[in-house]
mmCIF file of C-alpha atoms in Angstrom:
data_model
loop_
_atom_site.group_PDB
_atom_site.id
_atom_site.type_symbol
_atom_site.label_atom_id
_atom_site.label_comp_id
_atom_site.label_asym_id
_atom_site.label_seq_id
_atom_site.Cartn_x
_atom_site.Cartn_y
_atom_site.Cartn_z
ATOM 1 C CA SER A 890 -7.992 -60.416 77.237
ATOM 2 C CA LYS A 891 -6.800 -61.523 73.965
ATOM 3 C CA SER A 892 -9.734 -60.784 72.216
ATOM 4 C CA LYS A 893 -10.212 -57.182 73.541
ATOM 5 C CA ARG A 894 -6.375 -56.291 72.817
ATOM 6 C CA LYS A 895 -6.884 -57.411 69.056
ATOM 7 C CA LYS A 896 -10.082 -55.554 68.740
ATOM 8 C CA ARG A 897 -7.826 -52.164 70.584
ATOM 9 C CA THR A 898 -5.353 -52.607 67.883
ATOM 10 C CA THR A 899 -7.749 -52.634 64.916
ATOM 11 C CA ASN A 900 -9.510 -50.025 66.150
ATOM 12 C CA THR A 901 -5.920 -47.991 66.332
ATOM 13 C CA MET A 902 -4.765 -48.917 62.856
ATOM 14 C CA MET A 903 -8.207 -48.074 61.508
ATOM 15 C CA MET A 904 -8.097 -44.768 63.125
ATOM 16 C CA CYS A 905 -4.246 -44.078 61.951
ATOM 17 C CA SER A 906 -4.392 -45.323 58.395
ATOM 18 C CA GLY A 907 -6.734 -41.731 58.248
ATOM 19 C CA VAL A 908 -3.630 -40.076 59.304
ATOM 20 C CA ALA A 909 -1.034 -41.774 56.962
ATOM 21 C CA ALA A 910 -3.400 -40.579 53.894
ATOM 22 C CA ALA A 911 -3.262 -37.175 54.936
ATOM 23 C CA PHE A 912 0.515 -36.830 55.742
ATOM 24 C CA LEU A 913 0.237 -38.277 51.647
ATOM 25 C CA LYS A 914 -2.264 -36.711 50.109
ATOM 26 C CA GLY A 915 -0.559 -33.518 49.257
ATOM 27 C CA ASN A 916 2.239 -34.911 47.575
ATOM 28 C CA CYS A 917 1.109 -37.981 46.078
ATOM 29 C CA GLY A 918 -2.120 -37.628 45.454
ATOM 30 C CA LEU A 919 -3.068 -40.067 48.058
ATOM 31 C CA GLN A 920 -6.949 -40.038 48.778
ATOM 32 C CA PRO A 921 -7.824 -41.313 52.183
ATOM 33 C CA MET A 922 -8.176 -44.972 52.081
ATOM 34 C CA LEU A 923 -11.242 -47.787 52.803
ATOM 35 C CA GLY A 924 -10.367 -50.906 54.298
ATOM 36 C CA GLY A 925 -7.296 -52.181 56.515
ATOM 37 C CA TRP A 926 -4.113 -50.563 57.282
ATOM 38 C CA ALA A 927 -2.069 -53.223 55.446
ATOM 39 C CA ALA A 928 -3.796 -51.851 52.142
ATOM 40 C CA ALA A 929 -2.643 -48.213 53.135
ATOM 41 C CA THR A 930 0.655 -49.362 54.238
ATOM 42 C CA SER A 931 1.458 -50.785 50.963
ATOM 43 C CA ARG A 932 0.104 -47.828 49.006
ATOM 44 C CA LEU A 933 2.050 -45.523 51.369
ATOM 45 C CA LEU A 934 5.493 -47.593 51.054
ATOM 46 C CA SER A 935 4.799 -47.758 46.529
ATOM 47 C CA CYS A 936 4.820 -43.640 46.971
ATOM 48 C CA SER A 937 8.627 -42.725 48.755
ATOM 49 C CA GLN A 938 10.248 -43.409 45.484
ATOM 50 C CA HIS A 939 7.796 -40.706 43.547
ATOM 51 C CA MET A 940 7.462 -38.322 47.107
ATOM 52 C CA MET A 941 11.363 -38.047 46.924
ATOM 53 C CA SER A 942 11.612 -36.002 43.762
ATOM 54 C CA SER A 943 8.456 -34.413 44.034
ATOM 55 C CA SER A 944 8.558 -30.451 44.732
ATOM 56 C CA THR A 945 8.596 -29.352 47.694
ATOM 57 C CA ALA A 946 10.183 -25.860 46.650
ATOM 58 C CA THR A 947 8.052 -22.532 45.659
ATOM 59 C CA ASN A 948 10.128 -21.034 44.085
ATOM 60 C CA LYS A 949 11.846 -22.439 40.601
ATOM 61 C CA GLN A 950 15.391 -21.615 39.343
ATOM 62 C CA ALA A 951 15.148 -19.278 36.198
ATOM 63 C CA ASN A 952 18.049 -21.438 34.835
ATOM 64 C CA PRO A 953 18.011 -25.004 35.892
ATOM 65 C CA LEU A 954 21.330 -24.997 33.999
ATOM 66 C CA LYS A 955 23.199 -22.652 36.164
ATOM 67 C CA SER A 956 26.544 -23.365 37.714
ATOM 68 C CA LEU A 957 26.495 -24.867 41.747
ATOM 69 C CA VAL A 958 28.949 -22.418 42.517
ATOM 70 C CA ASP A 959 26.409 -19.516 42.786
ATOM 71 C CA CYS A 960 23.376 -22.151 43.064
ATOM 72 C CA PRO A 961 21.872 -22.334 46.639
ATOM 73 C CA THR A 962 21.352 -26.039 46.242
ATOM 74 C CA ALA A 963 25.136 -26.432 45.807
ATOM 75 C CA PRO A 964 26.566 -29.629 47.244
ATOM 76 C CA ALA A 965 28.124 -29.013 50.377
ATOM 77 C CA TRP A 966 31.484 -29.382 49.459
ATOM 78 C CA ASP A 967 34.071 -29.166 46.079
ATOM 79 C CA TYR A 968 32.852 -32.987 45.601
ATOM 80 C CA ASP A 969 34.857 -35.503 43.541
ATOM 81 C CA PRO A 970 33.037 -37.103 40.300
ATOM 82 C CA ARG A 971 34.594 -40.168 40.291
ATOM 83 C CA SER A 972 32.897 -40.624 43.823
ATOM 84 C CA SER A 973 29.676 -39.263 42.940
ATOM 85 C CA LYS A 974 28.186 -41.466 40.373
ATOM 86 C CA THR A 975 25.775 -43.051 42.061
ATOM 87 C CA LEU A 976 24.029 -41.128 44.202
ATOM 88 C CA GLY A 977 23.281 -42.435 48.022
ATOM 89 C CA GLY A 978 23.950 -46.391 48.939
ATOM 90 C CA ASP A 979 26.444 -44.908 52.067
ATOM 91 C CA ALA A 980 24.659 -43.911 55.082
ATOM 92 C CA ASP A 981 27.999 -42.892 56.882
ATOM 93 C CA PHE A 982 28.164 -38.916 56.982
ATOM 94 C CA ALA A 983 31.931 -38.669 57.702
ATOM 95 C CA PHE A 984 32.720 -41.522 54.852
ATOM 96 C CA ASN A 985 30.809 -39.273 52.469
ATOM 97 C CA ARG A 986 32.587 -36.109 53.562
ATOM 98 C CA LYS A 987 35.919 -37.845 53.494
ATOM 99 C CA LYS A 988 35.133 -39.572 49.813
ATOM 100 C CA ARG A 989 34.135 -36.031 48.532
ATOM 101 C CA LYS A 990 30.780 -37.883 47.686
ATOM 102 C CA PHE A 991 27.672 -35.373 46.489
ATOM 103 C CA TYR A 992 25.739 -34.021 48.968
ATOM 104 C CA VAL A 993 23.241 -31.475 49.431
ATOM 105 C CA ASP A 994 23.899 -29.330 52.917
ATOM 106 C CA HIS A 995 20.594 -29.951 55.226
ATOM 107 C CA THR A 996 22.929 -28.878 58.100
ATOM 108 C CA ARG A 997 21.169 -26.113 58.710
ATOM 109 C CA PHE A 998 18.694 -27.788 60.333
ATOM 110 C CA LEU A 999 20.986 -28.985 63.425
ATOM 111 C CA GLY A 1000 20.525 -25.605 65.061
ATOM 112 C CA PRO A 1001 16.827 -25.046 65.480
ATOM 113 C CA LEU A 1002 16.527 -28.777 65.822
ATOM 114 C CA GLY A 1003 18.477 -28.559 69.520
ATOM 115 C CA ASP A 1004 15.539 -26.979 70.698
ATOM 116 C CA PHE A 1005 14.416 -29.999 70.933
ATOM 117 C CA GLU A 1006 15.184 -32.684 73.563
ATOM 118 C CA HIS A 1007 12.622 -35.483 72.793
ATOM 119 C CA SER A 1008 11.537 -35.763 69.395
ATOM 120 C CA VAL A 1009 10.061 -38.480 66.915
ATOM 121 C CA PHE A 1010 10.032 -37.465 62.774
ATOM 122 C CA PHE A 1011 8.434 -39.499 60.561
ATOM 123 C CA ARG A 1012 8.894 -40.281 56.546
ATOM 124 C CA PRO A 1013 8.222 -42.548 54.303
ATOM 125 C CA SER A 1014 11.326 -45.099 53.142
ATOM 126 C CA ARG A 1015 14.372 -43.749 51.233
ATOM 127 C CA PHE A 1016 14.183 -40.309 52.373
ATOM 128 C CA GLY A 1017 18.071 -40.186 54.026
ATOM 129 C CA LYS A 1018 16.500 -40.977 57.551
ATOM 130 C CA THR A 1019 19.563 -43.159 58.391
ATOM 131 C CA HIS A 1020 22.062 -40.861 56.881
ATOM 132 C CA TRP A 1021 20.229 -37.835 58.921
ATOM 133 C CA LEU A 1022 20.890 -39.788 61.873
ATOM 134 C CA SER A 1023 24.367 -40.449 60.962
ATOM 135 C CA VAL A 1024 24.821 -36.533 60.570
ATOM 136 C CA MET A 1025 23.122 -36.326 64.211
ATOM 137 C CA GLU A 1026 25.786 -38.809 65.851
ATOM 138 C CA HIS A 1027 28.556 -36.643 64.135
ATOM 139 C CA TYR A 1028 27.594 -33.425 65.141
ATOM 140 C CA TYR A 1029 26.555 -34.399 68.520
ATOM 141 C CA GLY A 1030 28.899 -37.001 69.904
ATOM 142 C CA ILE A 1031 31.448 -36.477 71.976
ATOM 143 C CA LEU A 1032 32.987 -39.585 70.369
ATOM 144 C CA HIS A 1033 33.812 -37.262 67.238
ATOM 145 C CA LYS A 1034 35.098 -34.256 68.637
ATOM 146 C CA ASN A 1035 38.448 -34.551 67.465
ATOM 147 C CA GLN A 1036 36.918 -34.956 63.672
ATOM 148 C CA PHE A 1037 34.206 -31.907 64.234
ATOM 149 C CA GLU A 1038 35.771 -29.010 62.418
ATOM 150 C CA SER A 1039 37.433 -31.387 59.527
ATOM 151 C CA THR A 1040 33.907 -33.032 58.847
ATOM 152 C CA PHE A 1041 31.714 -30.203 59.176
ATOM 153 C CA GLN A 1042 33.989 -27.474 57.817
ATOM 154 C CA GLY A 1043 32.666 -25.155 54.993
ATOM 155 C CA LEU A 1044 28.859 -26.104 56.001
ATOM 156 C CA GLU A 1045 25.622 -24.269 56.806
ATOM 157 C CA ILE A 1046 25.558 -25.571 60.577
ATOM 158 C CA LEU A 1047 28.977 -23.576 61.245
ATOM 159 C CA LYS A 1048 27.605 -20.209 59.677
ATOM 160 C CA ASP A 1049 24.738 -20.455 61.933
ATOM 161 C CA GLU A 1050 26.301 -17.754 64.782
ATOM 162 C CA GLN A 1051 22.735 -18.393 66.791
ATOM 163 C CA ARG A 1052 23.408 -22.152 67.400
ATOM 164 C CA ASP A 1053 23.836 -23.536 70.914
ATOM 165 C CA LYS A 1054 27.598 -24.497 70.497
ATOM 166 C CA SER A 1055 27.507 -26.152 73.856
ATOM 167 C CA LEU A 1056 25.494 -29.249 72.217
ATOM 168 C CA GLU A 1057 28.327 -30.072 70.072
ATOM 169 C CA SER A 1058 30.570 -32.843 70.598
ATOM 170 C CA SER A 1059 28.801 -33.180 74.176
ATOM 171 C CA PHE A 1060 26.604 -36.355 74.032
ATOM 172 C CA TYR A 1061 27.423 -39.387 74.407
ATOM 173 C CA VAL A 1062 25.445 -40.838 71.173
ATOM 174 C CA LEU A 1063 23.845 -44.308 70.933
ATOM 175 C CA ASN A 1064 22.951 -44.804 67.088
ATOM 176 C CA VAL A 1065 20.261 -47.526 67.223
ATOM 177 C CA THR A 1066 19.263 -49.448 64.562
ATOM 178 C CA LEU A 1067 16.191 -52.238 65.349
ATOM 179 C CA PRO A 1068 15.551 -54.846 63.179
ATOM 180 C CA GLY A 1069 13.597 -54.669 60.605
ATOM 181 C CA ASN A 1070 12.702 -58.168 59.556
ATOM 182 C CA PHE A 1071 9.562 -59.917 61.872
ATOM 183 C CA THR A 1072 10.528 -63.592 62.758
ATOM 184 C CA PRO A 1073 8.443 -65.539 64.656
ATOM 185 C CA ASN A 1074 11.211 -65.417 67.320
ATOM 186 C CA TYR A 1075 11.286 -61.567 66.946
ATOM 187 C CA GLU A 1076 11.345 -60.880 70.681
ATOM 188 C CA GLU A 1077 14.337 -62.652 71.159
ATOM 189 C CA PHE A 1078 15.850 -61.253 67.477
ATOM 190 C CA PHE A 1079 15.375 -57.633 69.038
ATOM 191 C CA GLN A 1080 16.772 -58.039 72.560
ATOM 192 C CA LYS A 1081 19.946 -59.564 70.656
ATOM 193 C CA CYS A 1082 20.409 -56.617 68.009
ATOM 194 C CA LEU A 1083 19.531 -53.839 70.909
ATOM 195 C CA ASN A 1084 22.110 -55.659 72.929
ATOM 196 C CA ALA A 1085 24.689 -55.688 70.203
ATOM 197 C CA GLY A 1086 24.033 -52.109 69.667
ATOM 198 C CA ILE A 1087 24.787 -51.168 73.423
ATOM 199 C CA LYS A 1088 28.209 -53.097 73.180
ATOM 200 C CA ASP A 1089 29.341 -51.617 70.698
ATOM 201 C CA PHE A 1090 28.700 -48.316 71.880
ATOM 202 C CA VAL A 1091 30.037 -49.117 75.131
ATOM 203 C CA SER A 1092 33.393 -50.692 73.691
ATOM 204 C CA SER A 1093 34.085 -47.667 71.000
ATOM 205 C CA HIS A 1094 33.590 -45.372 73.811
ATOM 206 C CA ASN A 1095 35.961 -47.163 76.007
ATOM 207 C CA ASP A 1096 38.286 -47.817 73.368
ATOM 208 C CA ALA A 1097 38.309 -43.975 72.890
ATOM 209 C CA GLY A 1098 39.499 -42.982 76.788
ATOM 210 C CA LEU A 1099 35.835 -42.734 77.730
ATOM 211 C CA CYS A 1100 35.467 -45.308 79.987
ATOM 212 C CA LEU A 1101 32.018 -46.918 80.558
ATOM 213 C CA GLY A 1102 32.965 -49.862 82.191
ATOM 214 C CA ASP A 1103 33.074 -53.884 81.464
ATOM 215 C CA THR A 1104 30.004 -54.594 78.983
ATOM 216 C CA ARG A 1105 29.311 -57.844 80.711
ATOM 217 C CA GLU A 1106 28.238 -55.694 83.702
ATOM 218 C CA ILE A 1107 26.099 -53.606 81.402
ATOM 219 C CA ILE A 1108 24.342 -56.398 78.959
ATOM 220 C CA ASP A 1109 21.286 -57.986 80.137
ATOM 221 C CA PRO A 1110 20.797 -60.899 77.541
ATOM 222 C CA ILE A 1111 17.478 -61.345 77.845
ATOM 223 C CA HIS A 1112 16.218 -57.785 78.855
ATOM 224 C CA SER A 1113 17.824 -55.015 76.489
ATOM 225 C CA SER A 1114 15.804 -52.375 78.056
ATOM 226 C CA THR A 1115 17.443 -52.777 81.178
ATOM 227 C CA SER A 1116 20.845 -52.636 79.498
ATOM 228 C CA LEU A 1117 19.761 -49.185 77.857
ATOM 229 C CA GLY A 1118 19.211 -48.351 81.495
ATOM 230 C CA GLU A 1119 22.244 -49.389 82.895
ATOM 231 C CA VAL A 1120 24.036 -47.638 79.919
ATOM 232 C CA ALA A 1121 22.255 -44.299 80.950
ATOM 233 C CA GLN A 1122 23.545 -44.782 84.258
ATOM 234 C CA LYS A 1123 27.065 -45.322 83.362
ATOM 235 C CA VAL A 1124 26.950 -42.141 81.180
ATOM 236 C CA LYS A 1125 25.559 -40.340 84.107
ATOM 237 C CA ARG A 1126 28.685 -41.613 86.450
ATOM 238 C CA ALA A 1127 31.046 -40.727 83.734
ATOM 239 C CA GLY A 1128 29.539 -36.534 83.546
ATOM 240 C CA GLY A 1129 28.060 -37.326 80.627
ATOM 241 C CA ARG A 1130 24.575 -37.049 78.571
ATOM 242 C CA LEU A 1131 23.125 -39.528 76.616
ATOM 243 C CA MET A 1132 21.177 -38.744 73.365
ATOM 244 C CA VAL A 1133 19.598 -42.084 71.663
ATOM 245 C CA LEU A 1134 19.060 -41.949 67.767
ATOM 246 C CA VAL A 1135 16.756 -44.667 66.827
ATOM 247 C CA ASP A 1136 16.074 -45.560 62.934
ATOM 248 C CA GLU A 1137 12.617 -46.338 61.896
ATOM 249 C CA TYR A 1138 11.329 -48.019 64.888
ATOM 250 C CA ASP A 1139 8.527 -49.109 63.091
ATOM 251 C CA ARG A 1140 9.833 -51.121 59.831
ATOM 252 C CA ALA A 1141 9.085 -54.903 61.558
ATOM 253 C CA PRO A 1142 5.338 -53.634 63.336
ATOM 254 C CA LEU A 1143 4.480 -52.912 59.242
ATOM 255 C CA VAL A 1144 6.066 -56.276 58.126
ATOM 256 C CA ALA A 1145 4.174 -58.012 60.873
ATOM 257 C CA LEU A 1146 1.053 -56.708 59.990
ATOM 258 C CA SER A 1147 0.991 -56.946 56.555
ATOM 259 C CA SER A 1148 1.549 -60.913 56.905
ATOM 260 C CA GLY A 1149 -1.629 -60.753 58.370
ATOM 261 C CA LYS A 1150 -4.481 -63.103 56.848
ATOM 262 C CA ASP A 1151 -6.779 -59.720 56.960
ATOM 263 C CA MET A 1152 -6.933 -56.471 58.921
ATOM 264 C CA HIS A 1153 -8.215 -58.042 62.055
ATOM 265 C CA ASP A 1154 -5.599 -60.718 62.570
ATOM 266 C CA THR A 1155 -3.267 -58.666 64.315
ATOM 267 C CA GLU A 1156 -1.185 -61.557 66.141
ATOM 268 C CA ALA A 1157 1.883 -61.028 63.979
ATOM 269 C CA TYR A 1158 1.911 -56.931 64.918
ATOM 270 C CA ASP A 1159 0.973 -57.411 68.457
ATOM 271 C CA GLN A 1160 4.339 -59.632 68.943
ATOM 272 C CA ALA A 1161 6.463 -57.265 66.931
ATOM 273 C CA VAL A 1162 4.958 -54.548 69.119
ATOM 274 C CA ALA A 1163 5.772 -55.726 72.477
ATOM 275 C CA PRO A 1164 9.414 -55.430 72.800
ATOM 276 C CA LEU A 1165 8.938 -52.054 71.617
ATOM 277 C CA ARG A 1166 6.836 -51.190 74.333
ATOM 278 C CA SER A 1167 9.116 -51.981 76.433
ATOM 279 C CA PHE A 1168 12.278 -50.182 74.552
ATOM 280 C CA LEU A 1169 10.321 -46.885 74.172
ATOM 281 C CA GLY A 1170 9.002 -46.794 77.712
ATOM 282 C CA THR A 1171 12.651 -47.382 78.981
ATOM 283 C CA LEU A 1172 13.748 -44.449 76.361
ATOM 284 C CA LYS A 1173 10.732 -42.490 77.905
ATOM 285 C CA GLY A 1174 12.288 -42.309 81.097
ATOM 286 C CA LEU A 1175 15.693 -41.956 80.398
ATOM 287 C CA GLY A 1176 14.676 -38.444 78.748
ATOM 288 C CA ARG A 1177 13.278 -37.488 82.245
ATOM 289 C CA MET A 1178 16.587 -37.855 83.567
ATOM 290 C CA GLY A 1179 18.113 -35.103 81.091
ATOM 291 C CA ASN A 1180 19.385 -37.262 78.230
ATOM 292 C CA ARG A 1181 17.910 -37.147 74.611
ATOM 293 C CA TYR A 1182 16.202 -38.995 72.233
ATOM 294 C CA PHE A 1183 15.216 -38.690 68.510
ATOM 295 C CA VAL A 1184 12.983 -41.187 66.950
ATOM 296 C CA THR A 1185 12.566 -41.748 63.368
ATOM 297 C CA GLY A 1186 9.439 -43.745 61.523
ATOM 298 C CA ILE A 1187 7.788 -44.327 58.654
ATOM 299 C CA THR A 1188 4.219 -43.951 60.078
ATOM 300 C CA PRO A 1189 2.842 -43.040 63.903
ATOM 301 C CA VAL A 1190 1.049 -46.519 63.883
ATOM 302 C CA ALA A 1191 3.183 -48.297 66.028
ATOM 303 C CA MET A 1192 3.653 -45.889 68.495
ATOM 304 C CA ALA A 1193 -0.542 -45.302 68.763
ATOM 305 C CA GLY A 1194 -1.010 -46.174 72.407
ATOM 306 C CA LEU A 1195 2.420 -46.124 73.578
ATOM 307 C CA SER A 1196 3.392 -43.786 76.730
ATOM 308 C CA ILE A 1197 5.766 -41.839 74.707
ATOM 309 C CA TRP A 1198 3.808 -39.679 72.704
ATOM 310 C CA ASN A 1199 2.855 -38.054 76.345
ATOM 311 C CA ASP A 1200 6.625 -36.652 76.193
ATOM 312 C CA ALA A 1201 8.118 -36.460 72.653
ATOM 313 C CA THR A 1202 7.610 -33.433 70.130
ATOM 314 C CA ASP A 1203 6.131 -35.010 66.902
ATOM 315 C CA LEU A 1204 8.211 -32.753 64.136
ATOM 316 C CA THR A 1205 6.417 -34.536 61.135
ATOM 317 C CA HIS A 1206 4.319 -31.418 60.121
ATOM 318 C CA ASN A 1207 6.239 -28.735 61.530
ATOM 319 C CA GLN A 1208 6.669 -26.352 58.652
ATOM 320 C CA LEU A 1209 10.420 -25.750 60.203
ATOM 321 C CA PHE A 1210 11.840 -29.242 59.409
ATOM 322 C CA ALA A 1211 9.496 -29.774 56.114
ATOM 323 C CA SER A 1212 12.408 -30.034 53.475
ATOM 324 C CA MET A 1213 15.033 -31.461 56.491
ATOM 325 C CA LEU A 1214 14.921 -34.908 54.585
ATOM 326 C CA GLY A 1215 14.563 -36.093 51.055
ATOM 327 C CA LEU A 1216 14.908 -33.274 48.415
ATOM 328 C CA THR A 1217 13.462 -30.466 46.407
ATOM 329 C CA GLU A 1218 12.816 -29.909 42.906
ATOM 330 C CA ALA A 1219 15.416 -27.652 43.052
ATOM 331 C CA GLU A 1220 18.199 -29.733 44.586
ATOM 332 C CA VAL A 1221 16.804 -32.764 42.186
ATOM 333 C CA ARG A 1222 17.496 -30.737 39.324
ATOM 334 C CA ALA A 1223 21.061 -29.869 40.714
ATOM 335 C CA ALA A 1224 22.053 -33.595 40.995
ATOM 336 C CA LEU A 1225 20.635 -34.095 37.564
ATOM 337 C CA VAL A 1226 23.019 -31.436 36.081
ATOM 338 C CA ASN A 1227 25.942 -31.758 38.073
ATOM 339 C CA VAL A 1228 26.053 -35.773 38.828
ATOM 340 C CA ALA A 1229 23.933 -37.158 35.879
ATOM 341 C CA GLU A 1230 25.998 -34.293 33.856
ATOM 342 C CA ILE A 1231 22.702 -34.094 31.943
ATOM 343 C CA GLY A 1232 23.046 -30.466 29.861
ATOM 344 C CA ASP A 1233 20.349 -30.639 27.840
ATOM 345 C CA GLU A 1234 17.283 -28.796 28.750
ATOM 346 C CA LYS A 1235 14.529 -31.337 27.514
ATOM 347 C CA GLU A 1236 16.387 -34.030 28.659
ATOM 348 C CA LEU A 1237 16.547 -32.508 31.810
ATOM 349 C CA GLN A 1238 12.968 -31.675 31.829
ATOM 350 C CA SER A 1239 12.364 -35.302 30.791
ATOM 351 C CA ALA A 1240 14.332 -36.843 33.678
ATOM 352 C CA MET A 1241 12.699 -34.801 35.971
ATOM 353 C CA GLU A 1242 8.904 -35.809 35.195
#
């Protein structure tokens, strides 16, 4: 019944608020909170910017002004200062490479990440999740095979002799950005958004000679999960493997949750989760067919109670990937010295604080 569903959702949110508090406690001084999940979410988001510049490194550089040529946190390539005056702002990895923008090389994580076929990874907003999915898309995507060497030349991943080279440029990669703004007709908006992404995916591969067929035969305008399943079948018939990358799956549910009158008002939240439940269920089924997926999010709240947890590996607290996203203290120092051109030690220390 509707009342039982509300009660179950409320209990789930109360349980997960402690999870989020524990997740951020070490970096933000965030204590376990009393009250509803909406308050916890608000505090979580307000900590994002602070966490980005907080230290996750155990060793500080003896000389913070040391040239990046000799620094282990150096930019991944000889960047152009004219293109690097603004950090971030563009999540296209290949574009940033081409324009020689400042970038801290985290591609070394691609090697161990290849051992996990189905995984989820949670970090607050502004940690570079979207950009990282672009890195994964260009590394795994068959669509970018001809540009692979030029894109990754000189980066840490190509120096890893233990990496599984059979994974490089070997997947049909569908990079999905789910709608983040919750609206009264959210489910319809969700279906249109996901179908649009699938249509672009099919068209781009068709244009590259990797024919997947007519989009009109693939797209189900009402049920995007059906479209996703049909795409997987087309990829399989083409002799390929599908990898689905999902960016911040839970933004709309969190927005919907904050719109409630109180912690017991979960009607909007339930509406936001409904299409997500169907989508993640289909994704789980595709994983069992030899395909892969990597889902990013802000918190595990919207996944609580969903069956995808039975199949996916949560890498959020895996120490191996602790610094995969975001920046360490040493990396922030490197950016301030080489991009912001701060040459004075006191000014640098002030900027760090």
